[in-house]
PDB file of C-alpha atoms and ligand atoms in Angstrom:
ATOM      1  CA  MET A   1       5.195  24.881 -26.292  1.00  0.00           C
ATOM      2  CA  ALA A   2       3.354  23.662 -23.199  1.00  0.00           C
ATOM      3  CA  ALA A   3       5.311  21.696 -20.649  1.00  0.00           C
ATOM      4  CA  ARG A   4       4.737  17.959 -21.024  1.00  0.00           C
ATOM      5  CA  ASP A   5       6.295  17.219 -17.672  1.00  0.00           C
ATOM      6  CA  ASP A   6       5.398  18.301 -14.156  1.00  0.00           C
ATOM      7  CA  LYS A   7       6.626  21.795 -13.382  1.00  0.00           C
ATOM      8  CA  THR A   8       7.408  20.806  -9.830  1.00  0.00           C
ATOM      9  CA  GLN A   9      10.828  19.230  -9.396  1.00  0.00           C
ATOM     10  CA  ASP A  10      10.124  18.244  -5.778  1.00  0.00           C
ATOM     11  CA  PRO A  11      10.972  14.528  -5.634  1.00  0.00           C
ATOM     12  CA  VAL A  12       8.362  13.805  -2.952  1.00  0.00           C
ATOM     13  CA  LEU A  13       5.557  15.457  -4.928  1.00  0.00           C
ATOM     14  CA  ARG A  14       6.667  13.759  -8.119  1.00  0.00           C
ATOM     15  CA  GLN A  15       6.646  10.381  -6.395  1.00  0.00           C
ATOM     16  CA  GLN A  16       3.153  11.062  -5.018  1.00  0.00           C
ATOM     17  CA  LEU A  17       1.934  12.139  -8.446  1.00  0.00           C
ATOM     18  CA  LEU A  18       3.304   8.927  -9.938  1.00  0.00           C
ATOM     19  CA  LEU A  19       1.498   6.819  -7.329  1.00  0.00           C
ATOM     20  CA  THR A  20      -1.770   8.629  -7.983  1.00  0.00           C
ATOM     21  CA  ARG A  21      -1.428   8.339 -11.760  1.00  0.00           C
ATOM     22  CA  ARG A  22      -0.869   4.612 -11.366  1.00  0.00           C
ATOM     23  CA  GLY A  23      -4.059   4.519  -9.292  1.00  0.00           C
ATOM     24  CA  GLN A  24      -5.960   6.422 -11.967  1.00  0.00           C
ATOM     25  CA  SER A  25      -4.749   3.949 -14.587  1.00  0.00           C
ATOM     26  CA  TYR A  26      -5.855   1.077 -12.378  1.00  0.00           C
ATOM     27  CA  PHE A  27      -9.319   2.590 -11.849  1.00  0.00           C
ATOM     28  CA  SER A  28      -9.713   3.352 -15.571  1.00  0.00           C
ATOM     29  CA  ARG A  29      -8.637  -0.170 -16.508  1.00  0.00           C
ATOM     30  CA  LYS A  30     -11.210  -1.743 -14.197  1.00  0.00           C
ATOM     31  CA  LEU A  31     -13.872   0.644 -15.497  1.00  0.00           C
ATOM     32  CA  HIS A  32     -13.110  -0.189 -19.115  1.00  0.00           C
ATOM     33  CA  GLU A  33     -13.441  -3.887 -18.341  1.00  0.00           C
ATOM     34  CA  LEU A  34     -17.125  -3.304 -17.547  1.00  0.00           C
ATOM     35  CA  SER A  35     -19.712  -3.803 -20.274  1.00  0.00           C
ATOM     36  CA  ASP A  36     -22.367  -1.119 -20.664  1.00  0.00           C
ATOM     37  CA  ALA A  37     -24.986  -3.371 -19.007  1.00  0.00           C
ATOM     38  CA  GLU A  38     -22.724  -3.920 -16.003  1.00  0.00           C
ATOM     39  CA  PHE A  39     -22.851  -0.193 -15.166  1.00  0.00           C
ATOM     40  CA  ASP A  40     -26.378  -0.746 -13.819  1.00  0.00           C
ATOM     41  CA  GLU A  41     -25.273  -3.373 -11.283  1.00  0.00           C
ATOM     42  CA  PRO A  42     -24.503  -2.676  -7.608  1.00  0.00           C
ATOM     43  CA  SER A  43     -21.065  -1.402  -6.630  1.00  0.00           C
ATOM     44  CA  GLY A  44     -19.333  -2.622  -3.495  1.00  0.00           C
ATOM     45  CA  LEU A  45     -20.686   0.432  -1.646  1.00  0.00           C
ATOM     46  CA  ALA A  46     -24.081   0.078   0.011  1.00  0.00           C
ATOM     47  CA  GLY A  47     -26.845   1.907  -1.855  1.00  0.00           C
ATOM     48  CA  TRP A  48     -24.715   2.813  -4.864  1.00  0.00           C
ATOM     49  CA  THR A  49     -24.777   1.259  -8.315  1.00  0.00           C
ATOM     50  CA  ARG A  50     -21.590   1.305 -10.366  1.00  0.00           C
ATOM     51  CA  ARG A  51     -23.122   4.320 -12.118  1.00  0.00           C
ATOM     52  CA  HIS A  52     -23.166   6.270  -8.847  1.00  0.00           C
ATOM     53  CA  LEU A  53     -19.610   5.264  -8.039  1.00  0.00           C
ATOM     54  CA  ILE A  54     -18.247   6.136 -11.498  1.00  0.00           C
ATOM     55  CA  ALA A  55     -20.073   9.483 -11.404  1.00  0.00           C
ATOM     56  CA  HIS A  56     -18.645  10.171  -7.934  1.00  0.00           C
ATOM     57  CA  VAL A  57     -15.053   9.422  -8.941  1.00  0.00           C
ATOM     58  CA  GLY A  58     -15.355  11.608 -12.056  1.00  0.00           C
ATOM     59  CA  LEU A  59     -16.938  14.476 -10.121  1.00  0.00           C
ATOM     60  CA  ASN A  60     -14.255  14.131  -7.441  1.00  0.00           C
ATOM     61  CA  ALA A  61     -11.621  14.778 -10.123  1.00  0.00           C
ATOM     62  CA  ARG A  62     -13.508  17.919 -11.136  1.00  0.00           C
ATOM     63  CA  ALA A  63     -13.717  19.044  -7.501  1.00  0.00           C
ATOM     64  CA  LEU A  64      -9.969  18.554  -7.024  1.00  0.00           C
ATOM     65  CA  THR A  65      -9.407  20.408 -10.292  1.00  0.00           C
ATOM     66  CA  ASN A  66     -11.280  23.318  -8.696  1.00  0.00           C
ATOM     67  CA  LEU A  67      -8.858  23.294  -5.764  1.00  0.00           C
ATOM     68  CA  THR A  68      -5.845  23.122  -8.065  1.00  0.00           C
ATOM     69  CA  GLU A  69      -7.139  26.073 -10.104  1.00  0.00           C
ATOM     70  CA  TRP A  70      -7.722  27.927  -6.823  1.00  0.00           C
ATOM     71  CA  ALA A  71      -4.070  27.392  -5.905  1.00  0.00           C
ATOM     72  CA  ALA A  72      -2.924  28.439  -9.376  1.00  0.00           C
ATOM     73  CA  THR A  73      -4.996  31.618  -9.662  1.00  0.00           C
ATOM     74  CA  GLY A  74      -5.752  32.674  -6.082  1.00  0.00           C
ATOM     75  CA  VAL A  75      -9.438  32.827  -7.002  1.00  0.00           C
ATOM     76  CA  GLU A  76     -11.390  30.882  -4.386  1.00  0.00           C
ATOM     77  CA  THR A  77     -13.009  27.881  -6.093  1.00  0.00           C
ATOM     78  CA  PRO A  78     -14.511  25.351  -3.641  1.00  0.00           C
ATOM     79  CA  MET A  79     -14.742  21.636  -4.393  1.00  0.00           C
ATOM     80  CA  TYR A  80     -18.539  21.814  -4.325  1.00  0.00           C
ATOM     81  CA  SER A  81     -20.862  24.762  -3.819  1.00  0.00           C
ATOM     82  CA  SER A  82     -22.628  22.770  -1.049  1.00  0.00           C
ATOM     83  CA  PRO A  83     -22.947  19.181   0.269  1.00  0.00           C
ATOM     84  CA  THR A  84     -26.390  19.100  -1.359  1.00  0.00           C
ATOM     85  CA  GLN A  85     -24.901  20.032  -4.710  1.00  0.00           C
ATOM     86  CA  ARG A  86     -22.302  17.268  -4.364  1.00  0.00           C
ATOM     87  CA  ASN A  87     -24.976  14.626  -3.806  1.00  0.00           C
ATOM     88  CA  ASP A  88     -27.379  16.056  -6.393  1.00  0.00           C
ATOM     89  CA  ASP A  89     -24.607  16.012  -8.993  1.00  0.00           C
ATOM     90  CA  ILE A  90     -23.813  12.364  -8.247  1.00  0.00           C
ATOM     91  CA  GLU A  91     -27.493  11.420  -8.538  1.00  0.00           C
ATOM     92  CA  PHE A  92     -27.909  13.354 -11.775  1.00  0.00           C
ATOM     93  CA  SER A  93     -24.685  12.142 -13.390  1.00  0.00           C
ATOM     94  CA  SER A  94     -25.474   8.541 -12.469  1.00  0.00           C
ATOM     95  CA  THR A  95     -28.416   8.735 -14.901  1.00  0.00           C
ATOM     96  CA  LEU A  96     -26.250   9.761 -17.884  1.00  0.00           C
ATOM     97  CA  PRO A  97     -25.897   7.424 -20.858  1.00  0.00           C
ATOM     98  CA  VAL A  98     -23.050   4.964 -20.346  1.00  0.00           C
ATOM     99  CA  GLN A  99     -20.830   6.603 -22.942  1.00  0.00           C
ATOM    100  CA  ALA A 100     -21.270   9.977 -21.238  1.00  0.00           C
ATOM    101  CA  LEU A 101     -20.239   8.425 -17.917  1.00  0.00           C
ATOM    102  CA  ARG A 102     -17.176   6.883 -19.551  1.00  0.00           C
ATOM    103  CA  ASN A 103     -16.312  10.305 -21.007  1.00  0.00           C
ATOM    104  CA  LEU A 104     -16.855  12.028 -17.650  1.00  0.00           C
ATOM    105  CA  SER A 105     -14.428   9.603 -16.023  1.00  0.00           C
ATOM    106  CA  ASP A 106     -11.760   9.967 -18.694  1.00  0.00           C
ATOM    107  CA  HIS A 107     -12.009  13.693 -19.307  1.00  0.00           C
ATOM    108  CA  ALA A 108     -12.183  14.729 -15.658  1.00  0.00           C
ATOM    109  CA  ALA A 109      -9.090  12.661 -14.901  1.00  0.00           C
ATOM    110  CA  ILE A 110      -7.174  14.174 -17.820  1.00  0.00           C
ATOM    111  CA  HIS A 111      -8.165  17.709 -16.843  1.00  0.00           C
ATOM    112  CA  LEU A 112      -7.018  17.229 -13.253  1.00  0.00           C
ATOM    113  CA  ASN A 113      -3.735  15.776 -14.438  1.00  0.00           C
ATOM    114  CA  VAL A 114      -3.109  18.739 -16.738  1.00  0.00           C
ATOM    115  CA  GLU A 115      -3.789  21.193 -13.891  1.00  0.00           C
ATOM    116  CA  TRP A 116      -1.339  19.338 -11.653  1.00  0.00           C
ATOM    117  CA  ARG A 117       1.270  19.102 -14.390  1.00  0.00           C
ATOM    118  CA  ASP A 118       1.126  22.813 -15.118  1.00  0.00           C
ATOM    119  CA  LEU A 119       0.950  24.040 -11.524  1.00  0.00           C
ATOM    120  CA  GLU A 120       3.948  26.275 -10.830  1.00  0.00           C
ATOM    121  CA  ALA A 121       6.444  24.790  -8.395  1.00  0.00           C
ATOM    122  CA  ASP A 122       5.838  27.364  -5.653  1.00  0.00           C
ATOM    123  CA  ALA A 123       2.028  27.136  -5.958  1.00  0.00           C
ATOM    124  CA  TRP A 124       1.943  23.603  -4.534  1.00  0.00           C
ATOM    125  CA  MET A 125       2.158  25.081  -1.023  1.00  0.00           C
ATOM    126  CA  HIS A 126      -0.787  27.448  -1.567  1.00  0.00           C
ATOM    127  CA  GLU A 127      -3.594  26.741   0.857  1.00  0.00           C
ATOM    128  CA  VAL A 128      -7.074  25.660  -0.167  1.00  0.00           C
ATOM    129  CA  ARG A 129     -10.110  24.416   1.762  1.00  0.00           C
ATOM    130  CA  THR A 130     -11.512  20.914   1.344  1.00  0.00           C
ATOM    131  CA  ALA A 131     -15.201  19.959   1.353  1.00  0.00           C
ATOM    132  CA  GLN A 132     -14.777  18.929   5.016  1.00  0.00           C
ATOM    133  CA  GLY A 133     -13.582  22.460   5.827  1.00  0.00           C
ATOM    134  CA  ARG A 134      -9.927  21.549   6.364  1.00  0.00           C
ATOM    135  CA  THR A 135      -7.359  24.108   5.198  1.00  0.00           C
ATOM    136  CA  VAL A 136      -4.529  22.227   3.466  1.00  0.00           C
ATOM    137  CA  PRO A 137      -1.739  22.925   0.988  1.00  0.00           C
ATOM    138  CA  VAL A 138      -3.017  22.022  -2.473  1.00  0.00           C
ATOM    139  CA  SER A 139      -0.373  19.279  -2.594  1.00  0.00           C
ATOM    140  CA  GLU A 140      -2.785  17.349  -0.349  1.00  0.00           C
ATOM    141  CA  THR A 141      -5.068  16.888  -3.380  1.00  0.00           C
ATOM    142  CA  ILE A 142      -2.624  14.303  -4.718  1.00  0.00           C
ATOM    143  CA  TRP A 143      -3.195  11.990  -1.756  1.00  0.00           C
ATOM    144  CA  MET A 144      -6.928  12.767  -1.697  1.00  0.00           C
ATOM    145  CA  ARG A 145      -7.140  11.568  -5.276  1.00  0.00           C
ATOM    146  CA  ALA A 146      -4.915   8.525  -4.658  1.00  0.00           C
ATOM    147  CA  ARG A 147      -7.345   7.258  -2.020  1.00  0.00           C
ATOM    148  CA  GLU A 148     -10.308   7.730  -4.332  1.00  0.00           C
ATOM    149  CA  VAL A 149      -8.931   5.988  -7.402  1.00  0.00           C
ATOM    150  CA  TRP A 150      -7.197   3.031  -5.782  1.00  0.00           C
ATOM    151  CA  ILE A 151      -9.939   2.137  -3.308  1.00  0.00           C
ATOM    152  CA  HIS A 152     -12.932   2.859  -5.535  1.00  0.00           C
ATOM    153  CA  ALA A 153     -11.353   0.655  -8.221  1.00  0.00           C
ATOM    154  CA  VAL A 154     -11.934  -2.179  -5.755  1.00  0.00           C
ATOM    155  CA  ASP A 155     -15.435  -0.848  -5.006  1.00  0.00           C
ATOM    156  CA  LEU A 156     -16.300  -1.265  -8.711  1.00  0.00           C
ATOM    157  CA  ASP A 157     -16.497  -4.908  -7.638  1.00  0.00           C
ATOM    158  CA  ASN A 158     -15.253  -6.497 -10.845  1.00  0.00           C
ATOM    159  CA  GLY A 159     -12.031  -8.060  -9.654  1.00  0.00           C
ATOM    160  CA  GLY A 160     -10.019  -5.140  -8.293  1.00  0.00           C
ATOM    161  CA  SER A 161      -8.186  -6.045  -5.101  1.00  0.00           C
ATOM    162  CA  PHE A 162      -6.182  -4.413  -2.312  1.00  0.00           C
ATOM    163  CA  ALA A 163      -3.602  -7.080  -3.200  1.00  0.00           C
ATOM    164  CA  ASP A 164      -2.872  -5.064  -6.366  1.00  0.00           C
ATOM    165  CA  PHE A 165      -1.988  -1.908  -4.396  1.00  0.00           C
ATOM    166  CA  PRO A 166       1.663  -0.774  -4.182  1.00  0.00           C
ATOM    167  CA  ALA A 167       3.179  -1.257  -0.719  1.00  0.00           C
ATOM    168  CA  GLU A 168       3.840   2.472  -0.324  1.00  0.00           C
ATOM    169  CA  PHE A 169       0.128   3.161  -0.852  1.00  0.00           C
ATOM    170  CA  VAL A 170      -0.933   0.484   1.640  1.00  0.00           C
ATOM    171  CA  ASP A 171       1.445   1.826   4.290  1.00  0.00           C
ATOM    172  CA  ARG A 172       0.324   5.417   3.876  1.00  0.00           C
ATOM    173  CA  LEU A 173      -3.296   4.297   3.956  1.00  0.00           C
ATOM    174  CA  LEU A 174      -2.783   2.601   7.326  1.00  0.00           C
ATOM    175  CA  THR A 175      -1.145   5.746   8.707  1.00  0.00           C
ATOM    176  CA  ASP A 176      -3.948   7.892   7.313  1.00  0.00           C
ATOM    177  CA  VAL A 177      -6.786   5.778   8.751  1.00  0.00           C
ATOM    178  CA  LEU A 178      -5.197   5.388  12.181  1.00  0.00           C
ATOM    179  CA  GLY A 179      -4.498   9.127  12.277  1.00  0.00           C
ATOM    180  CA  ALA A 180      -8.139   9.856  11.468  1.00  0.00           C
ATOM    181  CA  TRP A 181      -9.218   7.624  14.370  1.00  0.00           C
ATOM    182  CA  ASP A 182      -6.750   9.365  16.686  1.00  0.00           C
ATOM    183  CA  LYS A 183      -8.308  12.735  15.880  1.00  0.00           C
ATOM    184  CA  ARG A 184     -11.834  11.483  16.650  1.00  0.00           C
ATOM    185  CA  ARG A 185     -11.018   9.090  19.498  1.00  0.00           C
ATOM    186  CA  ASP A 186     -12.066  11.274  22.423  1.00  0.00           C
ATOM    187  CA  ALA A 187     -15.123  12.817  20.768  1.00  0.00           C
ATOM    188  CA  GLU A 188     -16.462   9.453  19.587  1.00  0.00           C
ATOM    189  CA  ALA A 189     -14.989   7.161  22.294  1.00  0.00           C
ATOM    190  CA  LEU A 190     -13.259   5.048  19.653  1.00  0.00           C
ATOM    191  CA  PRO A 191     -11.488   1.874  20.810  1.00  0.00           C
ATOM    192  CA  SER A 192      -7.704   1.551  20.555  1.00  0.00           C
ATOM    193  CA  PHE A 193      -5.986  -0.701  18.050  1.00  0.00           C
ATOM    194  CA  VAL A 194      -2.563  -2.099  17.316  1.00  0.00           C
ATOM    195  CA  LEU A 195      -2.130  -3.312  13.757  1.00  0.00           C
ATOM    196  CA  SER A 196       0.626  -5.873  13.463  1.00  0.00           C
ATOM    197  CA  PRO A 197       1.265  -6.632   9.786  1.00  0.00           C
ATOM    198  CA  THR A 198       2.850 -10.048   9.279  1.00  0.00           C
ATOM    199  CA  ASP A 199       4.789  -8.731   6.279  1.00  0.00           C
ATOM    200  CA  ARG A 200       6.191  -5.549   7.838  1.00  0.00           C
ATOM    201  CA  ALA A 201       8.967  -5.006  10.362  1.00  0.00           C
ATOM    202  CA  SER A 202       6.896  -2.957  12.795  1.00  0.00           C
ATOM    203  CA  SER A 203       3.373  -2.444  14.089  1.00  0.00           C
ATOM    204  CA  VAL A 204       1.289   0.714  13.912  1.00  0.00           C
ATOM    205  CA  SER A 205      -1.081   1.792  16.641  1.00  0.00           C
ATOM    206  CA  SER A 206      -3.980   4.109  17.307  1.00  0.00           C
ATOM    207  CA  GLY A 207      -4.843   5.033  20.875  1.00  0.00           C
ATOM    208  CA  ASP A 208      -3.745   3.408  24.133  1.00  0.00           C
ATOM    209  CA  VAL A 209      -1.512   0.442  23.320  1.00  0.00           C
ATOM    210  CA  ALA A 210      -2.032  -1.226  26.743  1.00  0.00           C
ATOM    211  CA  SER A 211      -5.787  -1.607  26.257  1.00  0.00           C
ATOM    212  CA  ALA A 212      -5.739  -2.015  22.474  1.00  0.00           C
ATOM    213  CA  VAL A 213      -7.070  -4.917  20.440  1.00  0.00           C
ATOM    214  CA  THR A 214      -4.222  -6.250  18.290  1.00  0.00           C
ATOM    215  CA  LEU A 215      -5.042  -7.236  14.730  1.00  0.00           C
ATOM    216  CA  TYR A 216      -2.904  -9.523  12.598  1.00  0.00           C
ATOM    217  CA  GLY A 217      -2.789 -10.041   8.859  1.00  0.00           C
ATOM    218  CA  THR A 218      -0.813  -8.821   5.894  1.00  0.00           C
ATOM    219  CA  ALA A 219      -0.568  -5.043   5.600  1.00  0.00           C
ATOM    220  CA  THR A 220      -2.903  -5.331   2.618  1.00  0.00           C
ATOM    221  CA  ASP A 221      -5.538  -7.296   4.562  1.00  0.00           C
ATOM    222  CA  LEU A 222      -5.262  -4.880   7.491  1.00  0.00           C
ATOM    223  CA  ALA A 223      -5.716  -1.898   5.165  1.00  0.00           C
ATOM    224  CA  ALA A 224      -8.850  -3.496   3.698  1.00  0.00           C
ATOM    225  CA  TRP A 225     -10.194  -4.077   7.232  1.00  0.00           C
ATOM    226  CA  ALA A 226      -9.324  -0.552   8.402  1.00  0.00           C
ATOM    227  CA  THR A 227     -11.155   1.026   5.464  1.00  0.00           C
ATOM    228  CA  GLY A 228     -14.255  -1.109   6.009  1.00  0.00           C
ATOM    229  CA  ARG A 229     -13.593  -3.380   3.015  1.00  0.00           C
ATOM    230  CA  GLY A 230     -13.765  -6.779   4.709  1.00  0.00           C
ATOM    231  CA  THR A 231     -11.980  -8.986   7.229  1.00  0.00           C
ATOM    232  CA  ASP A 232     -10.402 -11.608   4.955  1.00  0.00           C
ATOM    233  CA  GLY A 233      -7.069 -12.776   6.344  1.00  0.00           C
ATOM    234  CA  VAL A 234      -7.423 -10.720   9.539  1.00  0.00           C
ATOM    235  CA  SER A 235      -7.382 -12.148  13.067  1.00  0.00           C
ATOM    236  CA  ALA A 236      -7.687 -10.399  16.437  1.00  0.00           C
ATOM    237  CA  SER A 237      -6.106 -10.841  19.872  1.00  0.00           C
ATOM    238  CA  THR A 238      -9.637 -10.891  21.327  1.00  0.00           C
ATOM    239  CA  GLY A 239     -10.881 -13.675  19.047  1.00  0.00           C
ATOM    240  CA  GLU A 240     -13.626 -12.033  17.042  1.00  0.00           C
ATOM    241  CA  VAL A 241     -12.431  -9.403  14.559  1.00  0.00           C
ATOM    242  CA  PRO A 242     -14.072  -6.090  15.530  1.00  0.00           C
ATOM    243  CA  VAL A 243     -15.765  -3.782  13.056  1.00  0.00           C
ATOM    244  CA  ALA A 244     -13.392  -0.951  12.143  1.00  0.00           C
ATOM    245  CA  PRO A 245     -14.578   2.553  13.060  1.00  0.00           C
ATOM    246  CA  ARG A 246     -15.515   4.633  10.043  1.00  0.00           C
ATOM    247  CA  TRP A 247     -12.523   6.271   8.379  1.00  0.00           C
ATOM    248  CA  LEU A 248     -13.666   9.532   6.738  1.00  0.00           C
TER     249      LEU A 248
HETATM  250 ZN1   ZN B 301     -15.072   8.557  -2.691  1.00  0.00          ZN
END
């Protein structure tokens, strides 16, 4: 009989898988609250209808399934055959009948979850290459998927909110975004920031603290700002709240 539980016993991986599955449930719930007609309306992302966004999230699950199968079998299976293919697939899938889009979302998520569940414990450290060309252990796909499902649930723009996110997700998101800015700071001359969440014991920073703009707000509001999802509840030491650099 097939295992119904994750093969990995690593408590950290199991916790991450739980967080991502909760995110998938949240995304699916928001999606199922949409009527068929509402699929045609704009998403929260510029230039994309909800159809584009739903297609993207489904195709992302397939792409991460490719990486998980790569780790399981050793047969190189990239996320996408090319950046053009990624975008063409989103465009094409966005034109599918609504029921087909709903099925894509559900089935791709289930398939990815099965691949994760059945991945042998020692295979989680196997290295794969992301669409951005980064070489990472396949365990990184869990966090990659967490970001997609939680944040794009809000981008569906039908009532999802960063306020619904678990604190552990919000905190890791802040670390992730600030780390991404750190890596690109010199090349892109990014400004420095201190984020001082009013509901956390300590601040987080990116760049040179002495010259940084300090931003205040709840950790949730700061995470929304840092990922380019609005400035509600955020204030800045310089008065006007600056636009956050791009994240990914
Ligand atoms: Zn995305």
